[in-house]
Amino acid sequence: MARDDYHVVVYQILSYLYQQLKQGNEIDVSLIKHDSKYLQINRKYWKYVIISLFNEGYIKGVVIDEDIDENLEIYNLDKCEITPKGIGYLTDNSTIEKAKRFMKDLKDILPFV
């Protein structure tokens, strides 16, 4: 697994959202954006991940809108929350567990996880 593998990125985003939910804190959008120091992925890939998480029901609160050129844009990221389904995916998925081990092995795990 690599830092930019889909499941590693998903793990980082969902873990952060879950921790913020449990602590009752607002999210810092800059930590889950494509160019954050933790993710460092291209914007197109990041949009794909966020839209997939939303469409699968793992996150809520964001607004996905299609512009006149049929480009999908993401709004209200500051309202993003993990759903119970997202928590289940985070805690009960073997591939996500591998991503978690990968991040720990690299000692590159997010400070809020």
JSON list of C-alpha atoms in Angstrom, two decimals:
[
{"chain": "A", "resi": 1, "resn": "MET", "atom": "CA", "xyz": [0.00, 0.00, 0.00]},
{"chain": "A", "resi": 2, "resn": "ALA", "atom": "CA", "xyz": [1.12, 3.56, -0.69]},
{"chain": "A", "resi": 3, "resn": "ARG", "atom": "CA", "xyz": [0.25, 6.85, 1.00]},
{"chain": "A", "resi": 4, "resn": "ASP", "atom": "CA", "xyz": [-2.04, 7.79, -1.85]},
{"chain": "A", "resi": 5, "resn": "ASP", "atom": "CA", "xyz": [-3.88, 4.47, -2.15]},
{"chain": "A", "resi": 6, "resn": "TYR", "atom": "CA", "xyz": [-7.63, 4.92, -2.05]},
{"chain": "A", "resi": 7, "resn": "HIS", "atom": "CA", "xyz": [-8.11, 3.03, 1.22]},
{"chain": "A", "resi": 8, "resn": "VAL", "atom": "CA", "xyz": [-5.30, 4.93, 2.94]},
{"chain": "A", "resi": 9, "resn": "VAL", "atom": "CA", "xyz": [-6.86, 8.27, 1.95]},
{"chain": "A", "resi": 10, "resn": "VAL", "atom": "CA", "xyz": [-10.31, 7.04, 3.03]},
{"chain": "A", "resi": 11, "resn": "TYR", "atom": "CA", "xyz": [-8.88, 5.88, 6.35]},
{"chain": "A", "resi": 12, "resn": "GLN", "atom": "CA", "xyz": [-7.28, 9.27, 6.99]},
{"chain": "A", "resi": 13, "resn": "ILE", "atom": "CA", "xyz": [-10.43, 11.24, 6.18]},
{"chain": "A", "resi": 14, "resn": "LEU", "atom": "CA", "xyz": [-12.89, 9.00, 8.03]},
{"chain": "A", "resi": 15, "resn": "SER", "atom": "CA", "xyz": [-10.61, 8.65, 11.06]},
{"chain": "A", "resi": 16, "resn": "TYR", "atom": "CA", "xyz": [-10.30, 12.40, 11.38]},
{"chain": "A", "resi": 17, "resn": "LEU", "atom": "CA", "xyz": [-14.05, 12.93, 11.04]},
{"chain": "A", "resi": 18, "resn": "TYR", "atom": "CA", "xyz": [-14.76, 10.21, 13.60]},
{"chain": "A", "resi": 19, "resn": "GLN", "atom": "CA", "xyz": [-12.30, 11.62, 16.13]},
{"chain": "A", "resi": 20, "resn": "GLN", "atom": "CA", "xyz": [-13.73, 15.11, 15.76]},
{"chain": "A", "resi": 21, "resn": "LEU", "atom": "CA", "xyz": [-17.25, 13.76, 16.21]},
{"chain": "A", "resi": 22, "resn": "LYS", "atom": "CA", "xyz": [-16.31, 11.86, 19.37]},
{"chain": "A", "resi": 23, "resn": "GLN", "atom": "CA", "xyz": [-14.54, 14.88, 20.82]},
{"chain": "A", "resi": 24, "resn": "GLY", "atom": "CA", "xyz": [-17.36, 17.25, 19.88]},
{"chain": "A", "resi": 25, "resn": "ASN", "atom": "CA", "xyz": [-15.02, 19.45, 17.85]},
{"chain": "A", "resi": 26, "resn": "GLU", "atom": "CA", "xyz": [-15.62, 21.22, 14.58]},
{"chain": "A", "resi": 27, "resn": "ILE", "atom": "CA", "xyz": [-13.57, 19.93, 11.68]},
{"chain": "A", "resi": 28, "resn": "ASP", "atom": "CA", "xyz": [-10.66, 21.86, 10.24]},
{"chain": "A", "resi": 29, "resn": "VAL", "atom": "CA", "xyz": [-11.39, 21.67, 6.52]},
{"chain": "A", "resi": 30, "resn": "SER", "atom": "CA", "xyz": [-7.75, 22.34, 5.67]},
{"chain": "A", "resi": 31, "resn": "LEU", "atom": "CA", "xyz": [-6.81, 18.95, 7.17]},
{"chain": "A", "resi": 32, "resn": "ILE", "atom": "CA", "xyz": [-9.01, 16.94, 4.81]},
{"chain": "A", "resi": 33, "resn": "LYS", "atom": "CA", "xyz": [-8.40, 18.88, 1.60]},
{"chain": "A", "resi": 34, "resn": "HIS", "atom": "CA", "xyz": [-6.35, 17.42, -1.22]},
{"chain": "A", "resi": 35, "resn": "ASP", "atom": "CA", "xyz": [-3.39, 19.68, -0.58]},
{"chain": "A", "resi": 36, "resn": "SER", "atom": "CA", "xyz": [-3.21, 19.19, 3.18]},
{"chain": "A", "resi": 37, "resn": "LYS", "atom": "CA", "xyz": [0.13, 18.11, 4.57]},
{"chain": "A", "resi": 38, "resn": "TYR", "atom": "CA", "xyz": [-1.45, 14.75, 5.41]},
{"chain": "A", "resi": 39, "resn": "LEU", "atom": "CA", "xyz": [-3.13, 13.86, 2.13]},
{"chain": "A", "resi": 40, "resn": "GLN", "atom": "CA", "xyz": [-1.06, 15.53, -0.60]},
{"chain": "A", "resi": 41, "resn": "ILE", "atom": "CA", "xyz": [-3.05, 14.13, -3.50]},
{"chain": "A", "resi": 42, "resn": "ASN", "atom": "CA", "xyz": [-4.25, 15.76, -6.69]},
{"chain": "A", "resi": 43, "resn": "ARG", "atom": "CA", "xyz": [-7.59, 17.60, -6.64]},
{"chain": "A", "resi": 44, "resn": "LYS", "atom": "CA", "xyz": [-9.31, 15.33, -9.16]},
{"chain": "A", "resi": 45, "resn": "TYR", "atom": "CA", "xyz": [-8.48, 12.22, -7.13]},
{"chain": "A", "resi": 46, "resn": "TRP", "atom": "CA", "xyz": [-9.55, 13.95, -3.90]},
{"chain": "A", "resi": 47, "resn": "LYS", "atom": "CA", "xyz": [-12.89, 14.91, -5.45]},
{"chain": "A", "resi": 48, "resn": "TYR", "atom": "CA", "xyz": [-13.35, 11.30, -6.53]},
{"chain": "A", "resi": 49, "resn": "VAL", "atom": "CA", "xyz": [-12.73, 10.09, -2.96]},
{"chain": "A", "resi": 50, "resn": "ILE", "atom": "CA", "xyz": [-15.05, 12.64, -1.33]},
{"chain": "A", "resi": 51, "resn": "ILE", "atom": "CA", "xyz": [-17.83, 12.04, -3.87]},
{"chain": "A", "resi": 52, "resn": "SER", "atom": "CA", "xyz": [-17.46, 8.27, -3.42]},
{"chain": "A", "resi": 53, "resn": "LEU", "atom": "CA", "xyz": [-17.64, 8.58, 0.38]},
{"chain": "A", "resi": 54, "resn": "PHE", "atom": "CA", "xyz": [-20.77, 10.72, 0.03]},
{"chain": "A", "resi": 55, "resn": "ASN", "atom": "CA", "xyz": [-22.44, 8.46, -2.54]},
{"chain": "A", "resi": 56, "resn": "GLU", "atom": "CA", "xyz": [-21.72, 5.36, -0.44]},
{"chain": "A", "resi": 57, "resn": "GLY", "atom": "CA", "xyz": [-23.30, 7.03, 2.58]},
{"chain": "A", "resi": 58, "resn": "TYR", "atom": "CA", "xyz": [-20.10, 7.18, 4.65]},
{"chain": "A", "resi": 59, "resn": "ILE", "atom": "CA", "xyz": [-20.19, 10.96, 5.00]},
{"chain": "A", "resi": 60, "resn": "LYS", "atom": "CA", "xyz": [-22.94, 13.56, 4.99]},
{"chain": "A", "resi": 61, "resn": "GLY", "atom": "CA", "xyz": [-23.28, 17.33, 5.05]},
{"chain": "A", "resi": 62, "resn": "VAL", "atom": "CA", "xyz": [-21.36, 18.11, 1.88]},
{"chain": "A", "resi": 63, "resn": "VAL", "atom": "CA", "xyz": [-23.14, 19.28, -1.24]},
{"chain": "A", "resi": 64, "resn": "ILE", "atom": "CA", "xyz": [-22.16, 17.80, -4.58]},
{"chain": "A", "resi": 65, "resn": "ASP", "atom": "CA", "xyz": [-23.24, 20.02, -7.45]},
{"chain": "A", "resi": 66, "resn": "GLU", "atom": "CA", "xyz": [-22.79, 19.77, -11.19]},
{"chain": "A", "resi": 67, "resn": "ASP", "atom": "CA", "xyz": [-21.99, 22.98, -13.02]},
{"chain": "A", "resi": 68, "resn": "ILE", "atom": "CA", "xyz": [-23.07, 23.92, -16.53]},
{"chain": "A", "resi": 69, "resn": "ASP", "atom": "CA", "xyz": [-20.04, 22.09, -17.98]},
{"chain": "A", "resi": 70, "resn": "GLU", "atom": "CA", "xyz": [-21.00, 18.91, -16.07]},
{"chain": "A", "resi": 71, "resn": "ASN", "atom": "CA", "xyz": [-18.07, 19.27, -13.66]},
{"chain": "A", "resi": 72, "resn": "LEU", "atom": "CA", "xyz": [-18.82, 18.10, -10.14]},
{"chain": "A", "resi": 73, "resn": "GLU", "atom": "CA", "xyz": [-17.96, 20.50, -7.35]},
{"chain": "A", "resi": 74, "resn": "ILE", "atom": "CA", "xyz": [-17.98, 19.97, -3.59]},
{"chain": "A", "resi": 75, "resn": "TYR", "atom": "CA", "xyz": [-19.47, 22.58, -1.27]},
{"chain": "A", "resi": 76, "resn": "ASN", "atom": "CA", "xyz": [-20.07, 22.86, 2.48]},
{"chain": "A", "resi": 77, "resn": "LEU", "atom": "CA", "xyz": [-17.03, 20.75, 3.34]},
{"chain": "A", "resi": 78, "resn": "ASP", "atom": "CA", "xyz": [-17.08, 22.43, 6.75]},
{"chain": "A", "resi": 79, "resn": "LYS", "atom": "CA", "xyz": [-20.38, 20.62, 7.39]},
{"chain": "A", "resi": 80, "resn": "CYS", "atom": "CA", "xyz": [-18.91, 17.21, 6.56]},
{"chain": "A", "resi": 81, "resn": "GLU", "atom": "CA", "xyz": [-19.62, 14.48, 9.13]},
{"chain": "A", "resi": 82, "resn": "ILE", "atom": "CA", "xyz": [-19.03, 10.77, 9.29]},
{"chain": "A", "resi": 83, "resn": "THR", "atom": "CA", "xyz": [-22.23, 8.70, 9.31]},
{"chain": "A", "resi": 84, "resn": "PRO", "atom": "CA", "xyz": [-22.92, 5.55, 11.35]},
{"chain": "A", "resi": 85, "resn": "LYS", "atom": "CA", "xyz": [-22.34, 3.61, 8.13]},
{"chain": "A", "resi": 86, "resn": "GLY", "atom": "CA", "xyz": [-18.98, 5.38, 7.77]},
{"chain": "A", "resi": 87, "resn": "ILE", "atom": "CA", "xyz": [-18.06, 4.47, 11.34]},
{"chain": "A", "resi": 88, "resn": "GLY", "atom": "CA", "xyz": [-18.92, 0.85, 10.62]},
{"chain": "A", "resi": 89, "resn": "TYR", "atom": "CA", "xyz": [-16.82, 0.91, 7.47]},
{"chain": "A", "resi": 90, "resn": "LEU", "atom": "CA", "xyz": [-13.93, 2.44, 9.39]},
{"chain": "A", "resi": 91, "resn": "THR", "atom": "CA", "xyz": [-14.06, -0.07, 12.24]},
{"chain": "A", "resi": 92, "resn": "ASP", "atom": "CA", "xyz": [-15.20, -3.29, 10.56]},
{"chain": "A", "resi": 93, "resn": "ASN", "atom": "CA", "xyz": [-13.48, -3.30, 7.16]},
{"chain": "A", "resi": 94, "resn": "SER", "atom": "CA", "xyz": [-10.41, -5.50, 6.67]},
{"chain": "A", "resi": 95, "resn": "THR", "atom": "CA", "xyz": [-8.99, -3.34, 3.88]},
{"chain": "A", "resi": 96, "resn": "ILE", "atom": "CA", "xyz": [-9.28, -0.23, 6.03]},
{"chain": "A", "resi": 97, "resn": "GLU", "atom": "CA", "xyz": [-7.55, -2.18, 8.82]},
{"chain": "A", "resi": 98, "resn": "LYS", "atom": "CA", "xyz": [-4.65, -2.85, 6.43]},
{"chain": "A", "resi": 99, "resn": "ALA", "atom": "CA", "xyz": [-4.50, 0.86, 5.60]},
{"chain": "A", "resi": 100, "resn": "LYS", "atom": "CA", "xyz": [-4.41, 1.66, 9.31]},
{"chain": "A", "resi": 101, "resn": "ARG", "atom": "CA", "xyz": [-1.52, -0.76, 9.86]},
{"chain": "A", "resi": 102, "resn": "PHE", "atom": "CA", "xyz": [0.27, 0.69, 6.85]},
{"chain": "A", "resi": 103, "resn": "MET", "atom": "CA", "xyz": [0.02, 4.20, 8.26]},
{"chain": "A", "resi": 104, "resn": "LYS", "atom": "CA", "xyz": [1.22, 3.07, 11.69]},
{"chain": "A", "resi": 105, "resn": "ASP", "atom": "CA", "xyz": [4.10, 1.13, 10.16]},
{"chain": "A", "resi": 106, "resn": "LEU", "atom": "CA", "xyz": [5.28, 4.29, 8.44]},
{"chain": "A", "resi": 107, "resn": "LYS", "atom": "CA", "xyz": [4.85, 6.30, 11.64]},
{"chain": "A", "resi": 108, "resn": "ASP", "atom": "CA", "xyz": [2.95, 8.65, 9.39]},
{"chain": "A", "resi": 109, "resn": "ILE", "atom": "CA", "xyz": [-0.40, 8.42, 11.10]},
{"chain": "A", "resi": 110, "resn": "LEU", "atom": "CA", "xyz": [-2.30, 11.65, 11.59]},
{"chain": "A", "resi": 111, "resn": "PRO", "atom": "CA", "xyz": [-1.83, 13.25, 14.99]},
{"chain": "A", "resi": 112, "resn": "PHE", "atom": "CA", "xyz": [-5.57, 13.30, 15.57]},
{"chain": "A", "resi": 113, "resn": "VAL", "atom": "CA", "xyz": [-6.04, 9.55, 15.08]}
]
